[in-house]
CSV table of C-alpha atoms in Angstrom, one decimal:
chain,number,residue,atom,x,y,z
A,1,MET,CA,-26.6,14.1,2.9
A,2,PRO,CA,-26.2,10.6,4.3
A,3,ALA,CA,-23.5,9.8,6.8
A,4,LEU,CA,-22.2,6.4,5.8
A,5,PHE,CA,-19.7,3.9,7.1
A,6,ALA,CA,-17.9,1.5,4.7
A,7,ASP,CA,-19.3,-2.0,4.2
A,8,PRO,CA,-18.1,-4.0,7.3
A,9,THR,CA,-17.5,-7.0,5.0
A,10,ALA,CA,-15.2,-5.1,2.8
A,11,SER,CA,-11.5,-5.9,2.6
A,12,ALA,CA,-10.3,-2.9,4.6
A,13,ILE,CA,-6.9,-1.4,4.8
A,14,PRO,CA,-5.5,-1.4,8.4
A,15,LEU,CA,-5.2,2.2,9.7
A,16,HIS,CA,-3.1,2.7,12.8
A,17,LEU,CA,-3.7,5.8,14.9
A,18,ILE,CA,-0.4,6.5,16.6
A,19,GLY,CA,0.8,9.4,18.8
A,20,CYS,CA,4.3,10.8,19.0
A,21,ASP,CA,5.2,8.9,22.2
A,22,ALA,CA,3.8,5.6,21.0
A,23,LEU,CA,5.5,5.6,17.6
A,24,PRO,CA,9.0,4.3,18.7
A,25,GLY,CA,7.4,1.3,20.4
A,26,TRP,CA,5.1,0.5,17.4
A,27,LEU,CA,8.1,0.7,15.0
A,28,ASP,CA,10.0,-1.8,17.2
A,29,GLY,CA,7.5,-4.4,16.2
A,30,GLN,CA,7.6,-3.7,12.5
A,31,PRO,CA,9.9,-5.1,9.7
A,32,ALA,CA,13.0,-3.1,8.8
A,33,ALA,CA,11.4,-2.0,5.5
A,34,VAL,CA,8.5,-0.5,7.3
A,35,ARG,CA,10.7,1.3,9.8
A,36,LYS,CA,12.8,2.7,7.0
A,37,TRP,CA,9.7,3.8,5.0
A,38,VAL,CA,8.3,5.7,8.0
A,39,GLU,CA,11.6,7.3,8.6
A,40,VAL,CA,12.2,8.4,5.0
A,41,GLN,CA,8.7,9.8,4.7
A,42,GLY,CA,9.1,11.9,7.9
A,43,PHE,CA,6.2,10.5,9.8
A,44,THR,CA,6.5,11.5,13.5
A,45,GLY,CA,3.0,10.9,14.8
A,46,ALA,CA,2.1,14.6,14.8
A,47,LEU,CA,-1.5,15.6,14.6
A,48,GLY,CA,-2.9,15.5,11.2
A,49,GLN,CA,-0.2,13.4,9.6
A,50,ALA,CA,-1.2,10.6,7.3
A,51,LEU,CA,1.1,8.0,5.7
A,52,THR,CA,0.4,5.1,3.5
A,53,LEU,CA,2.7,2.1,3.3
A,54,PRO,CA,2.8,0.0,0.1
A,55,GLY,CA,2.8,-3.8,-0.1
A,56,ASP,CA,5.1,-5.8,-2.3
A,57,ASP,CA,2.7,-5.6,-5.2
A,58,GLY,CA,2.2,-1.8,-4.9
A,59,SER,CA,-1.2,-1.9,-3.2
A,60,LEU,CA,-1.8,-0.3,0.1
A,61,ARG,CA,-0.5,-2.5,2.9
A,62,MET,CA,-1.5,-0.2,5.7
A,63,ALA,CA,-1.8,3.4,6.7
A,64,LEU,CA,-0.8,5.5,9.7
A,65,ALA,CA,-2.5,8.6,11.2
A,66,GLY,CA,-0.8,10.8,13.7
A,67,TYR,CA,-2.4,11.4,17.1
A,68,GLY,CA,0.1,13.9,18.4
A,69,THR,CA,0.8,14.4,22.0
A,70,ALA,CA,-1.5,14.9,25.0
A,71,ASN,CA,-0.7,18.6,25.0
A,72,SER,CA,-1.3,19.1,21.3
A,73,ARG,CA,-4.6,17.3,21.4
A,74,THR,CA,-5.9,19.9,23.8
A,75,ARG,CA,-5.6,22.5,21.1
A,76,GLY,CA,-8.3,21.0,18.9
A,77,ARG,CA,-10.7,18.1,18.4
A,78,PHE,CA,-11.6,15.4,15.9
A,79,HIS,CA,-7.9,14.6,15.4
A,80,LEU,CA,-8.4,11.5,13.3
A,81,ALA,CA,-10.5,13.5,10.8
A,82,GLY,CA,-7.6,15.7,10.0
A,83,ALA,CA,-5.6,12.7,8.8
A,84,ALA,CA,-8.5,10.9,7.2
A,85,ALA,CA,-9.1,13.7,4.8
A,86,LYS,CA,-5.6,13.1,3.4
A,87,LEU,CA,-5.9,9.4,2.8
A,88,PRO,CA,-6.3,8.0,-0.7
A,89,LYS,CA,-9.5,6.2,-1.8
A,90,GLY,CA,-10.3,3.0,0.1
A,91,ASP,CA,-12.0,1.4,3.0
A,92,TYR,CA,-10.1,1.6,6.3
A,93,ALA,CA,-10.2,-0.4,9.5
A,94,LEU,CA,-9.1,1.6,12.5
A,95,HIS,CA,-6.6,0.2,15.0
A,96,ALA,CA,-6.4,2.6,18.0
A,97,ASP,CA,-5.8,2.4,21.7
A,98,LEU,CA,-8.5,4.8,22.8
A,99,SER,CA,-11.1,5.0,25.5
A,100,PRO,CA,-14.7,4.2,24.3
A,101,ALA,CA,-15.6,7.9,24.5
A,102,ASP,CA,-12.6,9.0,22.5
A,103,LEU,CA,-13.2,6.2,20.0
A,104,ALA,CA,-16.8,7.4,19.5
A,105,VAL,CA,-15.7,11.0,19.0
A,106,GLU,CA,-13.0,10.1,16.5
A,107,THR,CA,-15.4,7.9,14.6
A,108,LEU,CA,-18.0,10.7,14.5
A,109,GLY,CA,-15.3,13.1,13.3
A,110,TRP,CA,-14.6,10.9,10.4
A,111,LEU,CA,-18.2,11.0,9.3
A,112,LEU,CA,-18.5,14.7,9.8
A,113,ALA,CA,-15.3,15.2,7.7
A,114,SER,CA,-17.2,13.6,4.8
A,115,TYR,CA,-19.8,16.4,4.7
A,116,ARG,CA,-20.1,18.3,1.5
A,117,PHE,CA,-22.5,21.1,0.6
A,118,ASP,CA,-23.2,20.2,-3.0
A,119,ARG,CA,-26.6,21.8,-3.6
A,120,TYR,CA,-25.2,24.4,-6.0
A,121,ALA,CA,-21.9,23.0,-7.3
A,122,THR,CA,-20.5,19.5,-7.6
A,123,GLN,CA,-18.1,18.7,-4.7
A,124,SER,CA,-15.5,15.9,-4.7
A,125,PRO,CA,-16.5,13.3,-2.1
A,126,MET,CA,-14.1,12.3,0.6
A,127,ALA,CA,-11.9,9.5,-0.7
A,128,ALA,CA,-11.5,7.4,2.4
A,129,ARG,CA,-14.3,5.5,4.1
A,130,LEU,CA,-14.2,4.0,7.6
A,131,VAL,CA,-15.5,0.6,8.7
A,132,ALA,CA,-17.4,1.2,12.0
A,133,PRO,CA,-14.9,0.2,14.7
A,134,ASP,CA,-15.8,-2.6,17.1
A,135,GLY,CA,-17.1,-1.1,20.4
A,136,VAL,CA,-19.0,1.9,18.9
A,137,ASP,CA,-22.7,2.2,18.3
A,138,ALA,CA,-22.7,2.8,14.6
A,139,ASP,CA,-26.4,3.7,14.4
A,140,HIS,CA,-26.1,6.2,17.3
A,141,ILE,CA,-23.1,7.9,15.7
A,142,ARG,CA,-24.7,8.0,12.3
A,143,ALA,CA,-27.8,9.7,13.9
A,144,LEU,CA,-25.5,12.4,15.5
A,145,ALA,CA,-23.7,13.0,12.2
A,146,GLU,CA,-27.0,13.2,10.2
A,147,GLY,CA,-28.4,15.7,12.7
A,148,GLU,CA,-25.3,17.8,12.4
A,149,MET,CA,-25.3,17.6,8.6
A,150,LEU,CA,-28.9,18.7,8.5
A,151,THR,CA,-28.0,21.8,10.6
A,152,ARG,CA,-25.1,22.6,8.3
A,153,ASP,CA,-27.3,22.2,5.1
A,154,LEU,CA,-30.0,24.5,6.5
A,155,ILE,CA,-27.5,27.2,7.5
A,156,ASN,CA,-25.5,27.0,4.3
A,157,THR,CA,-28.5,27.4,2.0
A,158,PRO,CA,-28.9,31.1,1.1
A,159,ALA,CA,-32.0,33.0,2.0
A,160,SER,CA,-33.2,32.9,-1.7
A,161,ASP,CA,-33.9,29.2,-1.1
A,162,MET,CA,-34.2,29.2,2.7
A,163,GLY,CA,-36.9,31.7,3.6
A,164,PRO,CA,-39.8,31.0,6.0
A,165,PRO,CA,-41.7,28.7,3.6
A,166,ASP,CA,-38.5,26.7,2.9
A,167,LEU,CA,-37.7,26.4,6.6
A,168,GLU,CA,-41.2,25.2,7.1
A,169,ASN,CA,-40.7,22.6,4.3
A,170,ALA,CA,-37.5,21.3,6.0
A,171,ALA,CA,-39.4,20.9,9.3
A,172,ARG,CA,-42.2,19.1,7.5
A,173,LYS,CA,-39.8,16.7,5.9
A,174,LEU,CA,-38.2,16.0,9.2
A,175,ALA,CA,-41.5,15.5,10.9
A,176,GLU,CA,-42.6,13.1,8.1
A,177,ARG,CA,-39.4,11.1,8.4
A,178,HIS,CA,-39.9,10.4,12.1
A,179,GLY,CA,-43.7,10.3,12.3
A,180,ALA,CA,-44.0,13.6,14.2
A,181,LYS,CA,-46.9,16.0,14.0
A,182,ILE,CA,-46.5,19.5,12.8
A,183,SER,CA,-48.8,22.6,12.6
A,184,VAL,CA,-48.0,26.0,11.3
A,185,ILE,CA,-49.6,29.5,12.0
A,186,THR,CA,-48.9,31.8,9.1
A,187,GLY,CA,-49.2,35.5,8.3
A,188,ASP,CA,-52.1,37.5,9.8
A,189,ASP,CA,-53.2,34.3,11.6
A,190,LEU,CA,-50.4,35.1,14.0
A,191,LEU,CA,-52.4,38.0,15.2
A,192,THR,CA,-55.6,36.1,15.8
A,193,GLN,CA,-53.5,33.4,17.6
A,194,ASN,CA,-51.9,36.0,19.9
A,195,LEU,CA,-48.3,35.9,18.5
A,196,PRO,CA,-48.0,39.6,17.8
A,197,LEU,CA,-44.2,40.0,18.1
A,198,ILE,CA,-43.5,37.3,15.5
A,199,HIS,CA,-46.0,39.0,13.2
A,200,ALA,CA,-44.5,42.5,13.8
A,201,VAL,CA,-40.9,41.4,13.0
A,202,GLY,CA,-41.9,39.4,9.8
A,203,ARG,CA,-44.7,41.5,8.3
A,204,ALA,CA,-42.5,43.7,6.1
A,205,ALA,CA,-41.2,40.7,4.1
A,206,ASP,CA,-42.9,39.3,1.0
A,207,ARG,CA,-42.7,35.8,2.4
A,208,ALA,CA,-45.1,35.6,5.3
A,209,PRO,CA,-43.9,35.1,8.9
A,210,ARG,CA,-45.0,31.9,10.6
A,211,LEU,CA,-44.7,29.7,13.7
A,212,LEU,CA,-43.7,26.1,13.3
A,213,ASP,CA,-44.9,23.7,16.0
A,214,MET,CA,-43.7,20.1,15.8
A,215,ASN,CA,-44.5,17.4,18.3
A,216,TRP,CA,-43.1,13.9,18.8
A,217,GLY,CA,-43.3,11.2,21.5
A,218,THR,CA,-46.0,10.2,23.9
A,219,SER,CA,-44.0,9.2,27.0
A,220,GLY,CA,-41.3,10.5,29.2
A,221,LYS,CA,-40.5,14.1,30.3
A,222,LYS,CA,-41.7,17.1,28.3
A,223,LEU,CA,-38.9,18.9,26.4
A,224,THR,CA,-39.5,22.0,24.3
A,225,LEU,CA,-36.9,23.3,22.0
A,226,VAL,CA,-37.2,26.9,20.7
A,227,GLY,CA,-35.1,28.0,17.7
A,228,LYS,CA,-34.7,31.4,16.3
A,229,GLY,CA,-35.6,31.2,12.6
A,230,VAL,CA,-34.7,34.7,11.2
A,231,CYS,CA,-34.1,33.5,7.7
A,232,PHE,CA,-32.4,36.8,6.7
A,233,ASP,CA,-31.8,39.8,8.8
A,234,THR,CA,-31.3,43.2,7.1
A,235,GLY,CA,-31.5,44.9,10.5
A,236,GLY,CA,-34.9,46.4,9.5
A,237,LEU,CA,-35.2,50.1,9.6
A,238,ASN,CA,-32.0,50.2,11.7
A,239,LEU,CA,-30.3,48.8,8.5
A,240,LYS,CA,-27.2,46.8,8.9
A,241,PRO,CA,-24.1,48.0,7.0
A,242,GLY,CA,-23.2,45.7,4.1
A,243,ALA,CA,-20.3,44.0,5.9
A,244,SER,CA,-22.6,43.1,8.8
A,245,MET,CA,-25.3,41.7,6.4
A,246,GLY,CA,-23.0,39.3,4.6
A,247,LEU,CA,-23.5,36.3,6.8
A,248,MET,CA,-27.2,36.9,7.7
A,249,LYS,CA,-28.3,33.8,5.9
A,250,LYS,CA,-27.1,32.1,9.1
A,251,ASP,CA,-29.4,34.1,11.4
A,252,MET,CA,-31.7,31.1,11.4
A,253,GLY,CA,-28.9,29.0,12.9
A,254,GLY,CA,-30.9,28.5,16.1
A,255,ALA,CA,-33.7,26.9,14.1
A,256,ALA,CA,-31.2,24.8,12.2
A,257,ALA,CA,-29.6,23.7,15.5
A,258,VAL,CA,-32.9,22.6,17.1
A,259,LEU,CA,-34.0,20.7,14.0
A,260,GLY,CA,-30.6,18.9,14.0
A,261,LEU,CA,-31.0,18.1,17.7
A,262,ALA,CA,-34.6,17.0,17.1
A,263,HIS,CA,-33.4,14.6,14.5
A,264,MET,CA,-30.8,13.2,17.0
A,265,ILE,CA,-33.5,12.8,19.7
A,266,MET,CA,-36.0,11.1,17.4
A,267,ALA,CA,-33.5,8.9,15.5
A,268,THR,CA,-32.1,7.5,18.7
A,269,GLY,CA,-35.6,7.0,20.2
A,270,MET,CA,-35.1,9.1,23.3
A,271,ASP,CA,-37.9,8.7,25.8
A,272,VAL,CA,-39.2,12.2,25.8
A,273,GLN,CA,-42.2,14.2,24.7
A,274,LEU,CA,-40.5,16.6,22.3
A,275,ARG,CA,-41.9,19.9,21.1
A,276,VAL,CA,-40.1,22.1,18.6
A,277,LEU,CA,-41.2,25.7,18.2
A,278,ILE,CA,-39.6,27.8,15.5
A,279,PRO,CA,-40.7,31.4,14.7
A,280,ALA,CA,-39.7,31.7,11.0
A,281,VAL,CA,-39.4,35.3,9.7
A,282,GLU,CA,-37.4,37.7,7.6
A,283,ASN,CA,-36.5,41.0,9.1
A,284,SER,CA,-37.0,43.2,6.0
A,285,VAL,CA,-37.6,46.8,5.1
A,286,SER,CA,-40.9,48.1,3.7
A,287,GLY,CA,-43.5,50.7,4.4
A,288,ASN,CA,-45.1,48.5,7.1
A,289,ALA,CA,-41.9,47.5,8.9
A,290,PHE,CA,-41.9,48.0,12.7
A,291,ARG,CA,-40.1,51.1,13.8
A,292,PRO,CA,-37.7,52.4,16.4
A,293,GLN,CA,-39.6,53.7,19.4
A,294,ASP,CA,-42.6,51.6,18.7
A,295,ILE,CA,-44.0,49.9,21.7
A,296,LEU,CA,-45.3,46.4,21.1
A,297,THR,CA,-47.3,44.1,23.3
A,298,SER,CA,-46.2,40.5,23.5
A,299,ARG,CA,-48.2,37.3,23.9
A,300,LYS,CA,-47.4,37.3,27.6
A,301,GLY,CA,-48.8,40.8,27.9
A,302,LEU,CA,-45.4,42.5,28.6
A,303,THR,CA,-44.9,45.6,26.5
A,304,VAL,CA,-41.6,46.1,24.7
A,305,GLU,CA,-40.1,49.4,23.5
A,306,ILE,CA,-38.2,49.0,20.2
A,307,ASN,CA,-34.9,50.9,20.5
A,308,ASN,CA,-33.3,48.9,17.7
A,309,THR,CA,-35.1,47.0,15.0
A,310,ASP,CA,-31.9,44.9,14.6
A,311,ALA,CA,-32.6,43.3,17.9
A,312,GLU,CA,-35.4,41.3,16.4
A,313,GLY,CA,-34.4,37.8,17.4
A,314,ARG,CA,-35.3,38.2,21.0
A,315,LEU,CA,-38.7,39.5,20.0
A,316,VAL,CA,-39.7,36.5,17.9
A,317,LEU,CA,-38.3,34.2,20.6
A,318,ALA,CA,-40.3,36.0,23.3
A,319,ASP,CA,-43.7,35.0,21.8
A,320,ALA,CA,-42.5,31.4,21.1
A,321,LEU,CA,-41.1,31.1,24.7
A,322,ALA,CA,-44.3,32.4,26.2
A,323,LEU,CA,-46.3,29.8,24.2
A,324,ALA,CA,-43.9,27.1,25.3
A,325,ASP,CA,-44.2,28.1,28.9
A,326,GLU,CA,-48.0,27.8,28.9
A,327,ASP,CA,-47.6,24.0,28.5
A,328,LYS,CA,-45.3,23.8,31.6
A,329,PRO,CA,-42.8,21.4,30.1
A,330,ASP,CA,-40.1,19.9,32.3
A,331,GLN,CA,-37.4,21.8,30.3
A,332,ILE,CA,-37.4,24.6,27.8
A,333,ILE,CA,-34.2,25.3,25.8
A,334,SER,CA,-33.8,28.1,23.3
A,335,MET,CA,-31.0,28.3,20.7
A,336,ALA,CA,-30.3,31.4,18.7
A,337,THR,CA,-27.6,33.3,16.8
A,338,LEU,CA,-28.6,36.2,19.1
A,339,THR,CA,-25.8,38.6,19.9
A,340,GLY,CA,-22.5,39.8,18.7
A,341,ALA,CA,-21.6,40.3,22.3
A,342,ALA,CA,-21.4,36.6,22.8
A,343,ARG,CA,-18.9,36.3,20.0
A,344,VAL,CA,-16.8,39.0,21.5
A,345,ALA,CA,-16.9,37.2,24.8
A,346,VAL,CA,-16.0,33.7,23.8
A,347,GLY,CA,-15.3,33.7,20.0
A,348,PRO,CA,-16.9,31.4,17.4
A,349,ASP,CA,-15.9,28.0,18.8
A,350,LEU,CA,-17.6,28.0,22.2
A,351,ALA,CA,-21.4,27.9,22.7
A,352,PRO,CA,-22.2,30.2,25.7
A,353,TYR,CA,-25.3,29.2,27.6
A,354,PHE,CA,-27.4,30.4,30.5
A,355,SER,CA,-28.9,28.2,33.2
A,356,ASP,CA,-29.3,28.4,37.0
A,357,ASP,CA,-30.1,24.7,37.4
A,358,PRO,CA,-27.1,22.8,38.9
A,359,ASP,CA,-28.3,19.4,37.6
A,360,PHE,CA,-28.7,20.7,34.1
A,361,ILE,CA,-25.3,22.4,34.3
A,362,ALA,CA,-23.5,19.4,35.7
A,363,ALA,CA,-25.0,17.0,33.0
A,364,LEU,CA,-24.3,19.4,30.2
A,365,GLU,CA,-20.7,20.2,31.2
A,366,THR,CA,-19.8,16.6,31.5
A,367,ALA,CA,-21.4,15.8,28.1
A,368,ALA,CA,-19.7,18.7,26.4
A,369,VAL,CA,-16.3,17.2,27.2
A,370,THR,CA,-17.1,13.6,26.2
A,371,GLN,CA,-18.8,14.7,23.0
A,372,ALA,CA,-16.1,17.2,22.0
A,373,ASP,CA,-18.8,19.9,21.8
A,374,PRO,CA,-17.6,22.8,24.0
A,375,VAL,CA,-19.9,25.1,25.9
A,376,TRP,CA,-19.3,27.9,28.3
A,377,ARG,CA,-21.7,29.0,31.1
A,378,MET,CA,-22.7,32.7,31.3
A,379,PRO,CA,-24.7,34.2,34.2
A,380,PHE,CA,-28.3,35.2,34.4
A,381,HIS,CA,-27.0,38.2,36.3
A,382,ALA,CA,-30.0,39.7,38.1
A,383,PRO,CA,-28.4,43.1,39.0
A,384,TYR,CA,-28.5,43.8,35.2
A,385,GLU,CA,-32.3,43.5,35.1
A,386,PRO,CA,-32.8,47.3,35.3
A,387,LEU,CA,-30.9,47.7,32.1
A,388,ILE,CA,-33.8,46.1,30.2
A,389,GLU,CA,-36.4,48.2,31.9
A,390,PRO,CA,-36.9,51.5,30.0
A,391,GLY,CA,-39.7,52.9,32.1
A,392,ILE,CA,-42.0,53.8,29.2
A,393,ALA,CA,-42.6,50.1,28.7
A,394,ASP,CA,-42.0,46.9,30.6
A,395,LEU,CA,-39.0,45.9,28.6
A,396,ASP,CA,-36.4,47.4,26.2
A,397,ASN,CA,-35.3,45.3,23.3
A,398,ALA,CA,-31.9,47.0,22.9
A,399,PRO,CA,-30.4,48.6,26.0
A,400,SER,CA,-28.0,51.4,25.3
A,401,GLY,CA,-24.4,51.4,26.4
A,402,GLY,CA,-23.3,48.1,24.9
A,403,PHE,CA,-22.3,46.5,28.2
A,404,ALA,CA,-23.2,42.8,28.8
A,405,GLY,CA,-25.1,42.5,25.6
A,406,CYS,CA,-25.5,38.7,25.7
A,407,ILE,CA,-26.5,38.7,29.3
A,408,THR,CA,-29.2,41.4,28.9
A,409,ALA,CA,-30.6,39.5,25.9
A,410,ALA,CA,-30.8,36.3,28.0
A,411,LEU,CA,-32.4,38.2,30.8
A,412,PHE,CA,-35.0,39.6,28.3
A,413,LEU,CA,-35.8,36.1,27.1
A,414,ARG,CA,-36.1,34.8,30.7
A,415,ARG,CA,-38.9,37.3,31.4
A,416,PHE,CA,-41.1,35.2,29.1
A,417,VAL,CA,-40.6,31.9,30.9
A,418,THR,CA,-42.1,31.9,34.4
A,419,ASP,CA,-43.4,28.4,35.0
A,420,SER,CA,-40.8,26.1,33.5
A,421,PRO,CA,-37.1,25.3,33.9
A,422,TYR,CA,-35.2,27.3,31.2
A,423,ALA,CA,-31.8,27.3,29.5
A,424,HIS,CA,-30.7,29.6,26.7
A,425,PHE,CA,-27.8,29.1,24.1
A,426,ASP,CA,-26.4,32.1,22.2
A,427,ILE,CA,-24.6,30.2,19.4
A,428,TYR,CA,-22.7,31.5,16.4
A,429,GLY,CA,-23.6,28.7,14.0
A,430,TRP,CA,-20.7,29.3,11.6
A,431,GLN,CA,-17.2,27.8,11.2
A,432,PRO,CA,-15.0,30.8,10.0
A,433,ALA,CA,-12.2,28.6,8.7
A,434,ALA,CA,-11.9,24.9,7.9
A,435,ALA,CA,-10.9,22.6,10.8
A,436,PRO,CA,-10.9,18.9,11.2
A,437,ALA,CA,-14.4,17.5,10.7
A,438,ARG,CA,-15.7,21.1,10.3
A,439,ALA,CA,-15.8,22.6,6.8
A,440,LYS,CA,-16.0,26.4,6.5
A,441,GLY,CA,-19.6,27.4,6.7
A,442,GLY,CA,-22.7,26.4,8.8
A,443,VAL,CA,-22.0,24.3,11.9
A,444,GLY,CA,-24.0,22.9,14.8
A,445,GLN,CA,-23.0,23.9,18.4
A,446,ALA,CA,-24.0,22.4,21.7
A,447,THR,CA,-26.5,20.0,20.1
A,448,ARG,CA,-24.5,16.8,20.7
A,449,ALA,CA,-23.7,17.9,24.3
A,450,LEU,CA,-27.4,18.5,24.8
A,451,HIS,CA,-28.4,15.2,23.3
A,452,ALA,CA,-26.0,13.3,25.5
A,453,SER,CA,-26.9,15.3,28.6
A,454,LEU,CA,-30.7,15.3,28.3
A,455,GLY,CA,-31.1,11.6,28.8
A,456,THR,CA,-29.3,11.9,32.1
A,457,PHE,CA,-30.9,15.2,33.2
A,458,LEU,CA,-34.5,14.4,32.2
A,459,SER,CA,-34.3,11.0,33.9
A,460,LYS,CA,-34.1,12.7,37.3
């Protein structure tokens, strides 16, 4: 869906963003009638409050949005969006004493709050529209919002309409929009092209597995994004219980995230040579499903003992990462809804990531703050390497014991990248409850932080 600002020539309603501490001073400069109206309506400047003030003719004279206190703002993000959702229909011009970075974040939050997933049922649009404030790059912010909305749409679409062929179609549409090239290896061709793990995981489904390979840009550093595209995960022969299967339409959240990030990169004209690799499969059950205790040989030649068919994401990523590494790009980044252990560690709101590159880490951590896109670094802890070495094969896809599950998964993936700088993101891709600018459902994580940091990091 489009991310739109109001017409800048519109007659816009003034909207004042006012925190608790600033409210008394603002009121001192207002007529007595305004001061009385604010008092009677109980507006204190608390986060999420919205108040409209009528003119003499009954039309909207102005509106107020609460910005809380410095302490209360640390407990959330996109604070303006919480109030914007409560405003009546109209175009609004923001008046706010904010830093350029904060103004950009709050403007982005307004656009994200307008997101509606309306493919299957009519949804009421957000009533209030914002005129792009002076001092923000409206086109840049719109590109970020559209990338995030693409990610949300892909995750929210159920597997009945978002299987491997549908994910391929979404990637083709994105490539066509930006003039990128795309090629696809499908079904048994994965075997002839030496992508055996992708084939093994997806062969039991009635919709063939495939590898999507999109390329854009002819100058700058080489950046390869790899996204887990498990369009539905039954767990395979190690079948998930029903409660655990309920959200598995989002198991392609890594693919959705890298496509959203790719849109941001292409729409803003970043000077990179971008490659996007997505292994798109369904982990299903049939007579030819891969089995526990099978030993599979990967593209890289490493053998993998299957100790749990529900640890399939790292298998399809392994072949894609090996392929990415052969090109020796300046940076490989994988994104995946990979482990429950990551959720236990940091919950749904933080995007844990793995990197040993101090320049990458510094750029990402700075951007995560300025973009209101939180991340948390986890370690590639080498002493845990023996946990993924079963002895009967080079690697174990599901070490027993349950300890350090997200770390051992990241260590497994790192074995397939030997010639390129590598970072891995173990995201959740889902907003469990509605929050400002984030409806319940699919959500992007770490993509805006990556977009903002890559320009700095890749320029070194």
